Short mmCIF file of C-alpha atoms in Angstrom, two decimals:
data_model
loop_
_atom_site.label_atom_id
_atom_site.label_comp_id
_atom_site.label_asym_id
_atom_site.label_seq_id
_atom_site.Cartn_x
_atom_site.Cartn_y
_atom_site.Cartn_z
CA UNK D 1 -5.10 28.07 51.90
CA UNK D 2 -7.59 27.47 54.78
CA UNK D 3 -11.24 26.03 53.14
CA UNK D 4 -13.93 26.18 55.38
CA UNK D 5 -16.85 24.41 53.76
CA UNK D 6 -19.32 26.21 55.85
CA UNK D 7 -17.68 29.33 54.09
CA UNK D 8 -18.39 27.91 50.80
CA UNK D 9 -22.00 26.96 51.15
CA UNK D 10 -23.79 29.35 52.92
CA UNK D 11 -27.25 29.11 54.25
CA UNK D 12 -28.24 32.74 53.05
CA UNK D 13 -28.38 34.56 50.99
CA UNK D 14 -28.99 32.82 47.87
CA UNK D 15 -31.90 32.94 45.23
CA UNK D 16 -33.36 29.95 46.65
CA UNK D 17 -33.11 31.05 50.43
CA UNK D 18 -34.69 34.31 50.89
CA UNK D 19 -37.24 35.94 53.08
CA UNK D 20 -39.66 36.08 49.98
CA UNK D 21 -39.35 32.75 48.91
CA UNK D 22 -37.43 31.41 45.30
CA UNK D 23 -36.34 34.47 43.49
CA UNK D 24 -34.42 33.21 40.42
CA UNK D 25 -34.62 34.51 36.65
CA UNK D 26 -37.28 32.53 35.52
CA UNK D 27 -37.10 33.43 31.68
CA UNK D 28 -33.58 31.85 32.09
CA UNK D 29 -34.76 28.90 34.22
CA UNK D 30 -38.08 27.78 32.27
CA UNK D 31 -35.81 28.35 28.83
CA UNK D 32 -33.55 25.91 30.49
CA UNK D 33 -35.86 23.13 31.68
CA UNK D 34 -38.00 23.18 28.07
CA UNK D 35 -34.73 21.73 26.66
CA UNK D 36 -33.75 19.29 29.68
CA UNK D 37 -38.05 18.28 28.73
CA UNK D 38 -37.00 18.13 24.98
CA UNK D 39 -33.99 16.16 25.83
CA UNK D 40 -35.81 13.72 27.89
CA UNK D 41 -38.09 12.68 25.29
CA UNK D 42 -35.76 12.39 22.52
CA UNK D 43 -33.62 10.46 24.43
CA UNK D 44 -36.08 8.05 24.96
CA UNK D 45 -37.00 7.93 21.67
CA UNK D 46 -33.88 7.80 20.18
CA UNK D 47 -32.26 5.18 22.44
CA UNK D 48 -35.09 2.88 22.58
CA UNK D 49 -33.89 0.30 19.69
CA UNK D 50 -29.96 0.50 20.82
CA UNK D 51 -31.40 0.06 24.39
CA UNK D 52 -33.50 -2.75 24.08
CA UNK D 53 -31.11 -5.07 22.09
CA UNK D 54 -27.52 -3.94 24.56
CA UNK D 55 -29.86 -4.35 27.71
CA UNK D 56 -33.07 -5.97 27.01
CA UNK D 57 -35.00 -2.90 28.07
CA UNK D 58 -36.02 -0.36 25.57
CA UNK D 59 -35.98 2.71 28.40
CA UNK D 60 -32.84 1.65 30.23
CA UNK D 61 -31.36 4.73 28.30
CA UNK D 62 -33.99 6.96 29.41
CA UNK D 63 -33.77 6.18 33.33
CA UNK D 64 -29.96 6.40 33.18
CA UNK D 65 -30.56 9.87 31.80
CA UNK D 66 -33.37 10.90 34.18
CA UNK D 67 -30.93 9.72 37.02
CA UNK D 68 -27.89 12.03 35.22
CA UNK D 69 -31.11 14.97 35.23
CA UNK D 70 -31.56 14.51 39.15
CA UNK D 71 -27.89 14.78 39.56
CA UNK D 72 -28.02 17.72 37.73
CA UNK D 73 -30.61 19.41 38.94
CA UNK D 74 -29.02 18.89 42.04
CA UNK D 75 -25.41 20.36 40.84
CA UNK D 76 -27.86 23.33 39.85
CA UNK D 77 -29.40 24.04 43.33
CA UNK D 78 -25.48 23.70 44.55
CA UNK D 79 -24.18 26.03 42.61
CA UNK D 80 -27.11 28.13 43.10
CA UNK D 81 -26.10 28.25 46.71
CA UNK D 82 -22.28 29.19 46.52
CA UNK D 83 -21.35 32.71 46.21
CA UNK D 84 -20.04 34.30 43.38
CA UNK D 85 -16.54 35.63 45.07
CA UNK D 86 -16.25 32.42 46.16
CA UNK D 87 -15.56 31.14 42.63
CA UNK D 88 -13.47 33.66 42.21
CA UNK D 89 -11.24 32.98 45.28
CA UNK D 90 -11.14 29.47 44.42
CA UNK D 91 -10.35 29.83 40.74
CA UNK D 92 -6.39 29.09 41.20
CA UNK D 93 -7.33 25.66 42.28
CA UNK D 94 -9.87 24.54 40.12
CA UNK D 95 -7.10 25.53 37.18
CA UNK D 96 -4.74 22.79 39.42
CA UNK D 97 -7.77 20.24 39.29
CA UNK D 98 -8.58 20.60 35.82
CA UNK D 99 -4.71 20.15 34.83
CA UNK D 100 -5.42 16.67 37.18
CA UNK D 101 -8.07 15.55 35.52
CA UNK D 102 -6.81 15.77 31.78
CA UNK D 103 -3.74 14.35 32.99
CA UNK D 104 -5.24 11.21 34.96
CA UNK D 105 -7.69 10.81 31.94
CA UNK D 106 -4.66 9.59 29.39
CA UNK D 107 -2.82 7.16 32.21
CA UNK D 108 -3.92 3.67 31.46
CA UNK D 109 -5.47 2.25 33.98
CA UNK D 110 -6.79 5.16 35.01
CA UNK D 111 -8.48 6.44 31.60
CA UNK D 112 -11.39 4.16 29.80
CA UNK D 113 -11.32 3.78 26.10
CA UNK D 114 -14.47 4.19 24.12
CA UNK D 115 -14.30 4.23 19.92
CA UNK D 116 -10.57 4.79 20.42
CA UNK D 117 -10.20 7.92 22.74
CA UNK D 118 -9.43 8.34 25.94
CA UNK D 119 -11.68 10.59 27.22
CA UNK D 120 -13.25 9.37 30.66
CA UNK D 121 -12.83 8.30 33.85
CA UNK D 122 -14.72 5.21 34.72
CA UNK D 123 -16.59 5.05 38.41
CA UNK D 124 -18.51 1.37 38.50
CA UNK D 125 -21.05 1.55 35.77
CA UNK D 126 -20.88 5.48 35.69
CA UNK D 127 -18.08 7.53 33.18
CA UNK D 128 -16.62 11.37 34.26
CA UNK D 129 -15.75 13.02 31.51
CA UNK D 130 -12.87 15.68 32.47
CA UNK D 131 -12.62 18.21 29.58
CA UNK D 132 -16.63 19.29 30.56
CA UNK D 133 -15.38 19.70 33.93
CA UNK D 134 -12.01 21.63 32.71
CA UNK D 135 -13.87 23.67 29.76
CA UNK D 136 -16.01 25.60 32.93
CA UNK D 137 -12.84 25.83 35.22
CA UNK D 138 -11.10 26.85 32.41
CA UNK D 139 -13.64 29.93 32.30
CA UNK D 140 -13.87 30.53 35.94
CA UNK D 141 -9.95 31.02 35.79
CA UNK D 142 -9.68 33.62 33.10
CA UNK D 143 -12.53 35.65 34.28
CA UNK D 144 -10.59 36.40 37.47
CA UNK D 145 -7.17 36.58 35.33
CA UNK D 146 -9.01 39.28 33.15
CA UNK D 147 -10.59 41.02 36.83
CA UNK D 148 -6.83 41.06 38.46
CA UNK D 149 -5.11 41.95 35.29
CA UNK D 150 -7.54 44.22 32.96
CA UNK D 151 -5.01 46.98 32.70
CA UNK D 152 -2.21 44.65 31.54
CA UNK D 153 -3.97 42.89 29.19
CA UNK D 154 -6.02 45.88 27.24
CA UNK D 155 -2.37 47.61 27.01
CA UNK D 156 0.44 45.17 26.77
CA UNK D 157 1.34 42.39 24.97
CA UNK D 158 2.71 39.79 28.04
CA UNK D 159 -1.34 40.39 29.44
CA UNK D 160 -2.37 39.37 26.21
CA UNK D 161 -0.29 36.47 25.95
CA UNK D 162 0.04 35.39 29.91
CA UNK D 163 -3.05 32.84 29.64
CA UNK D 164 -2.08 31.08 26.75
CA UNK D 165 0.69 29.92 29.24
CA UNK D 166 -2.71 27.85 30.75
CA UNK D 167 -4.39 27.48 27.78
CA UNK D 168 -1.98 26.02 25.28
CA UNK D 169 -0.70 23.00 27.30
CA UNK D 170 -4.52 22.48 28.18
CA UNK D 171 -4.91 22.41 24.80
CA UNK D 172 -2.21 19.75 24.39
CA UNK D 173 -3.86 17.20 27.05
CA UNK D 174 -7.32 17.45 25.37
CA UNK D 175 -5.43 16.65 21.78
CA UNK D 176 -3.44 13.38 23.85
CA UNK D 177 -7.13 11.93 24.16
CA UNK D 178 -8.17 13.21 21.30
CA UNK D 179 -10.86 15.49 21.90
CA UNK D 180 -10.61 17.92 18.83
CA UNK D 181 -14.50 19.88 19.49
CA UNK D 182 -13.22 20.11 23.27
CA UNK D 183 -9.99 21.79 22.54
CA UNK D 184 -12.11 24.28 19.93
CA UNK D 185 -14.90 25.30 21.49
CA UNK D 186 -12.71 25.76 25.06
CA UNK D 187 -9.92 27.85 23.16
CA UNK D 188 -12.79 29.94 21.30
CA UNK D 189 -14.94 31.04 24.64
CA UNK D 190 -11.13 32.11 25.97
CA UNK D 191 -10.94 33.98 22.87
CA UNK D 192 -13.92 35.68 23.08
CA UNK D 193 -13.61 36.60 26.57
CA UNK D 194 -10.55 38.04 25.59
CA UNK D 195 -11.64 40.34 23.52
CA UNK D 196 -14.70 41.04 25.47
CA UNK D 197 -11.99 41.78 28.46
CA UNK D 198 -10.77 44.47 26.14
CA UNK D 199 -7.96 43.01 24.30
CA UNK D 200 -7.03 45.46 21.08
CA UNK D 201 -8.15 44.65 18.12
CA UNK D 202 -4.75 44.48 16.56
CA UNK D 203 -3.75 41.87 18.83
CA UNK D 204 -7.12 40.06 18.47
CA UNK D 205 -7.17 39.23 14.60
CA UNK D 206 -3.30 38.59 15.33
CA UNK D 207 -4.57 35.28 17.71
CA UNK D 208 -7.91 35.02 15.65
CA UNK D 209 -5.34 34.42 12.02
CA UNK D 210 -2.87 32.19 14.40
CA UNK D 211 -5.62 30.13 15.73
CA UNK D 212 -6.95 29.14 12.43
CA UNK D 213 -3.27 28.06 11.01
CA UNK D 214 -2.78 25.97 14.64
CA UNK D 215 -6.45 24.38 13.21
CA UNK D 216 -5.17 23.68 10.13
CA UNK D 217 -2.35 21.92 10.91
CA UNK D 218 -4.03 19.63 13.82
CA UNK D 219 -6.10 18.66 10.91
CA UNK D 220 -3.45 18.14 8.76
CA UNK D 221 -1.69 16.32 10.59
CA UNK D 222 -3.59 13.52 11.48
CA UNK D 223 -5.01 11.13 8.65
CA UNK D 224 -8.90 10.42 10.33
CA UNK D 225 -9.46 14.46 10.45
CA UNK D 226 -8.48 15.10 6.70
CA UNK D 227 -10.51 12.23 5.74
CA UNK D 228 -13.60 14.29 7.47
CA UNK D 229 -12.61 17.71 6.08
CA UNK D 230 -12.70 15.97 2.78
CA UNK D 231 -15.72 13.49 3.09
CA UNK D 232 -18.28 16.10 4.54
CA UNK D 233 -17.79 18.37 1.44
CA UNK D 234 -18.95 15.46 -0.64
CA UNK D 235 -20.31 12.80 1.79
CA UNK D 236 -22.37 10.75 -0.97
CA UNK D 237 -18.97 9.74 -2.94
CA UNK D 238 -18.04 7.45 0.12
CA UNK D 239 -21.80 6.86 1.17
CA UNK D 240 -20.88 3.76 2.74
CA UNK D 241 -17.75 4.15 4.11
CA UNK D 242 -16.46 7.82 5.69
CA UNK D 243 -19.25 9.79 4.93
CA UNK D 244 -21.67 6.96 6.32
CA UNK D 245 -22.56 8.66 9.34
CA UNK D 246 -23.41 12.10 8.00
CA UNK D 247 -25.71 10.25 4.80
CA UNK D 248 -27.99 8.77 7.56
CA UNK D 249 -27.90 12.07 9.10
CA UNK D 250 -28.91 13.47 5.77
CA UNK D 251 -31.36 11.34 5.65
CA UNK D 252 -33.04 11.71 8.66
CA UNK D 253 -33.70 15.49 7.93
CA UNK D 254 -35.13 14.55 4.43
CA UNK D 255 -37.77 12.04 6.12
CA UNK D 256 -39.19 14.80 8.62
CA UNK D 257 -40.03 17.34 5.53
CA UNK D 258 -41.78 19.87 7.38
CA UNK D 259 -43.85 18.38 10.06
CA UNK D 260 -41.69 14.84 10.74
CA UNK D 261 -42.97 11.20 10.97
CA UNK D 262 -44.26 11.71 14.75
CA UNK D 263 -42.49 11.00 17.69
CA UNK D 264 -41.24 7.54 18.21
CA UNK D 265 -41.59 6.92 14.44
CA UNK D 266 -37.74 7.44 13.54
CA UNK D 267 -36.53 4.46 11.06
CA UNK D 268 -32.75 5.96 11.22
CA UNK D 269 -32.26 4.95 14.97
CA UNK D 270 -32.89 1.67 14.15
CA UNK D 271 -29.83 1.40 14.05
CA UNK D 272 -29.06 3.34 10.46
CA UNK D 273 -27.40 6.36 12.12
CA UNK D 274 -24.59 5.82 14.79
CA UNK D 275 -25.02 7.44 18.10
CA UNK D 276 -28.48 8.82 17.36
CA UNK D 277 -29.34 9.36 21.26
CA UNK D 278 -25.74 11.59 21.56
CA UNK D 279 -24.30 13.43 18.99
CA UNK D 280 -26.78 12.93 16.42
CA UNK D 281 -29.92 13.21 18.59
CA UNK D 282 -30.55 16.57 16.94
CA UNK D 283 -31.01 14.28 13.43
CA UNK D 284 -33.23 11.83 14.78
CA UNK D 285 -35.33 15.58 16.34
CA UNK D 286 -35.45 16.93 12.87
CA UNK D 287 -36.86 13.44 11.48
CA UNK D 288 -39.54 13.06 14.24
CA UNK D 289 -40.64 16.77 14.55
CA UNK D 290 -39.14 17.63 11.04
CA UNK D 291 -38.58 21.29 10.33
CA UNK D 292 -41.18 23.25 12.56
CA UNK D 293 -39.35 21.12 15.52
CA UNK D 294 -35.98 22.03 14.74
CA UNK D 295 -36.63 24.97 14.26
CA UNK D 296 -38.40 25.79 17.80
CA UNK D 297 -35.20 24.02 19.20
CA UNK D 298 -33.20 26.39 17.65
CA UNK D 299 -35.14 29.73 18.29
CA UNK D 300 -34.82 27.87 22.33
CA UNK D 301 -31.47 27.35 22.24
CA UNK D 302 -30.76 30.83 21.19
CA UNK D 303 -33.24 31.98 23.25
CA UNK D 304 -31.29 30.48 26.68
CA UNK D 305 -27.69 31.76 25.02
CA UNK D 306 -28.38 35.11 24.09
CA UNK D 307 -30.04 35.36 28.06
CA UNK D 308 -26.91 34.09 29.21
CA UNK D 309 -24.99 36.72 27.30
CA UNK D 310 -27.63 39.21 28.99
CA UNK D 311 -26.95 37.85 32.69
CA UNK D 312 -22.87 38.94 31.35
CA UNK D 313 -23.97 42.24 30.66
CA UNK D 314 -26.13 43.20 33.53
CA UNK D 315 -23.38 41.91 36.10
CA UNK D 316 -20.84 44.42 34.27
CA UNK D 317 -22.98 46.78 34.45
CA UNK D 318 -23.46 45.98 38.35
CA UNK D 319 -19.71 46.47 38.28
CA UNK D 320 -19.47 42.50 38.99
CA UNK D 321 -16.76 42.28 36.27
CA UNK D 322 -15.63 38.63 37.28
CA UNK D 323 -19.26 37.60 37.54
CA UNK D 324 -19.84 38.90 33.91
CA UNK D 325 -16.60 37.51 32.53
CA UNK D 326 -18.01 33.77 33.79
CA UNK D 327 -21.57 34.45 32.66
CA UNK D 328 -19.70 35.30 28.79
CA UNK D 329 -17.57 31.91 29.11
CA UNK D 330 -20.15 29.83 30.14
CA UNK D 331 -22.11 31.11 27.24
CA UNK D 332 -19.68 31.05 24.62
CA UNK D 333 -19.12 27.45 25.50
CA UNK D 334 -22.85 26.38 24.81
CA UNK D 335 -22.81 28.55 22.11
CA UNK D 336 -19.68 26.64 20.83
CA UNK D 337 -21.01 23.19 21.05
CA UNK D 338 -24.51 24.12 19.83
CA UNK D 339 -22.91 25.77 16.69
CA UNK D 340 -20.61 22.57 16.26
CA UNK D 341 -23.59 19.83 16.97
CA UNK D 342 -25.77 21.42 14.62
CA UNK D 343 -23.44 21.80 11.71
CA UNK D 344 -22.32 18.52 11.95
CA UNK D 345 -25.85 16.98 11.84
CA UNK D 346 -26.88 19.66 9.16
CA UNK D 347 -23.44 18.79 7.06
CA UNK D 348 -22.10 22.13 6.75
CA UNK D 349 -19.31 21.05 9.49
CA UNK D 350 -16.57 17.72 9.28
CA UNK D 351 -18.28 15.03 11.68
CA UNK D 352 -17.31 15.43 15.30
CA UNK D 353 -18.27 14.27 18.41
CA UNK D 354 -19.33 16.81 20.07
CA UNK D 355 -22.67 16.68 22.53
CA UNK D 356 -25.38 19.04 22.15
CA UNK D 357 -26.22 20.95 25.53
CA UNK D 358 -29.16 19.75 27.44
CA UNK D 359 -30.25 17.38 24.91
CA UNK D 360 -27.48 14.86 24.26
CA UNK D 361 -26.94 11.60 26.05
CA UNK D 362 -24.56 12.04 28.33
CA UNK D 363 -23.60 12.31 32.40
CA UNK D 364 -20.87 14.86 32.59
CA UNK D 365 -22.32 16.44 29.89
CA UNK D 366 -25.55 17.20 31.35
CA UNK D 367 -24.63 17.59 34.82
CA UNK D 368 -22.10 19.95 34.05
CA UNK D 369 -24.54 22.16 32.08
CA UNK D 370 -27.10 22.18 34.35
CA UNK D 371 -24.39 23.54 36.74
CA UNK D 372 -23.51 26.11 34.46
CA UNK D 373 -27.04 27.20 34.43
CA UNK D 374 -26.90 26.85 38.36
CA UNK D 375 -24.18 29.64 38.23
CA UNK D 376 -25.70 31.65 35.88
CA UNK D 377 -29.35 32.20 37.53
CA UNK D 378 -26.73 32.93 40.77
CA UNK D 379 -24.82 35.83 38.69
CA UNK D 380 -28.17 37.02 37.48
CA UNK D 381 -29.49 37.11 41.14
CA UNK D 382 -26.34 38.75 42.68
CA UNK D 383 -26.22 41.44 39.85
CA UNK D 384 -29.94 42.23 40.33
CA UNK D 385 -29.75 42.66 44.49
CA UNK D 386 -26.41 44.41 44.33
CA UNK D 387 -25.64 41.23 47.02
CA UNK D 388 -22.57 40.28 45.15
CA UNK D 389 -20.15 40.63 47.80
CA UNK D 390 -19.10 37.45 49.67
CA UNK D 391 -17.27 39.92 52.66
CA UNK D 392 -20.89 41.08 53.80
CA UNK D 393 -23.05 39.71 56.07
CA UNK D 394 -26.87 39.04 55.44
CA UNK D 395 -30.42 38.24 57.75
CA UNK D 396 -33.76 37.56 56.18
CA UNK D 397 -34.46 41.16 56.98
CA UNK D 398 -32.61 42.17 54.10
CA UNK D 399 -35.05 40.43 51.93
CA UNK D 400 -38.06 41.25 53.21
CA UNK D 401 -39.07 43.67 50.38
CA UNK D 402 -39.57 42.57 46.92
CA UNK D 403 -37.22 44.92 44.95
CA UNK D 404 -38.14 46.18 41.39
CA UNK D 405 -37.13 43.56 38.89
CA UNK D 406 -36.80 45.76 35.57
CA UNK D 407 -36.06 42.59 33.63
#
């Protein structure tokens, strides 16, 4: 297959090239940047003790993560730029790359170690983290499976089954690291666009009842996640030991009450509560802003998925089924990891290490979102001009007019 870059990138059209200047959805966008603004500042906050004594600089956290933000911001305006069909065209090999990635992450030598996984790729003093990269790809290739094969899999069985030839043994590499949340929250957005893509119900609870037994026996059968499925039910009978992390975490939402101790005022990052600038930022939130806070970040977070899910239904009903399909993945999957984060922090999930979107420390992590939300504002934008097809050809003159924005 012949790749013409030029192809690929186009100068026009694109929400940020037009004859009327930016034209993006701005609910989605300012929702957006109010979290990577939130993020900022509690990563700062919350890295500032671990920071100063591993580098001597209490915001060497901070600038790594403002450089991560430019990178992403940049990803954004990329993916901003690329047309949707494009995605679509390209799907087949992005499912090849993310297959390469999972399997370069577990070769030694290849694959860096951190707390006893093997989840990244190391670059000099920067880490990739594949599974972000495959979770998105992942999407991007079942939204044009469900496009090319809607028929088969609403009425037959070997649809419904055909991407869980993909899926499962993706599945397999991100357990091989381990990444447990990854494999979850990737096989639950396929699930759900599944059934959004019109799989019968029938067949739905079928994969919903033989997804949950797969779940218990991965848990089963490894001694660290049965210790967590036991220890979070009851985290103050090994307060010291297993349930350690989730006590601070505890104890950090006691300590911000309603209001919180004020920002920068957090005693649990001092080194009380492990990774309190990435998985358990949220934690260190709740202390600082207590209750009000967390719950703002929630009603924002909600906010920017339930406009993603929005963006999904206004390209289907722009008959830009593979452009709503992505916008449902991509949603599902922040939706996923927001769901996880918080009930891990909150207790009412086994501890996992699982990022929160937008707000965890974290390269790929962030990146990768903020070209998520790059691709989103670009469905939204194609949907809304009826300027989803890649085949046409565009001059400023077809964006002379403002058209009616209804949203």
């Amino acid at each position: 297959m012949n790749i013409n870059l030029r192809n690929i990138i186009k100068p026009y059209p694109s929400p940020i090239i037009t004859g009327r200047g930016v034209d993006l959805d701005f609910p989605m966008l300012a929702g957006c940047l109010a979290l990577l603004g939130l993020g900022l500042v509690m990563i700062t906050s919350a890295s500032s003790e671990v920071a100063a004594v591993q580098s001597g600089n209490t915001l060497y956290m901070m600038i790594r993560h403002l450089v991560y933000l430019v990178i992403g911001l940049g990803a954004c305006i990329v993916t901003m730029m690329i047309p949707i069909a494009t995605w679509q065209r390209l799907g087949w090999l992005m499912l090849i790359g993310a297959f390469g990635l999972l399997v370069m992450v577990i070769l030694p030598g290849i694959g860096r170690e951190v707390n006893g996984s093997m989840r990244w790729i190391g670059f000099g003093a920067f880490n990739v983290q594949p599974s972000e990269i495959a979770k998105v790809f992942v999407v991007i290739y079942l939204a044009g499976y469900l496009v090319r094969r809607q028929k088969e899999v609403r009425e037959s069985w070997m649809g419904f089954f055909k991407p869980f030839i993909v899926l499962l043994p993706m599945a397999g590499l991100l357990l091989m690291e381990p990444d447990f949340g990854a494999t979850v929250v990737m096989m639950g957005a396929a699930a759900a666009m599944l059934f959004l893509g019109g799989v019968g119900l029938f067949r739905f609870t079928l994969m919903v009842v033989l997804a949950v037994a797969a779940v218990t026996i991965l848990v089963q059968a490894q001694p660290y996640r049965m210790a967590r499925l036991i220890t979070f039910t009851d985290p103050w009978s090994d307060q010291f030991g297993s349930g350690y992390q989730l006590t601070q975490a505890l104890i950090a939402f006691g300590r911000g009450e309603w209001l919180g101790v004020g920002l920068g005022n957090s005693v649990q990052k001092q080194f009380y509560l492990p990774e309190a600038h990435t998985d358990f930022v949220f934690s260190v939130l709740a202390e600082e802003l207590g209750v009000v806070g967390s719950l703002c970040t929630v009603a924002l977070f909600v906010f920017v998925c339930v406009r993603g899910m929005y963006i999904g239904l206004w390209a289907e009903r722009a008959k830009q089924y593979f452009a709503a399909y992505v916008a449902y993945g991509l949603s599902f999957l922040w939706i996923g990891q927001f769901l996880i984060n918080i009930g891990v922090n909150v207790g009412l999930l086994p501890t996992k290490g699982l990022t929160l979107p937008f707000l965890s420390y974290g390269g790929s992590s962030l990146v990768i979102c903020c070209a998520c939300l790059g691709l989103l504002l670009r469905i939204e934008w194609e949907s809304r001009t009826h300027l989803g097809s890649e085949e046409m050809e565009f001059s400023e003159s077809d964006f002379a007019e403002e058209p009616t924005h209804g949203r």
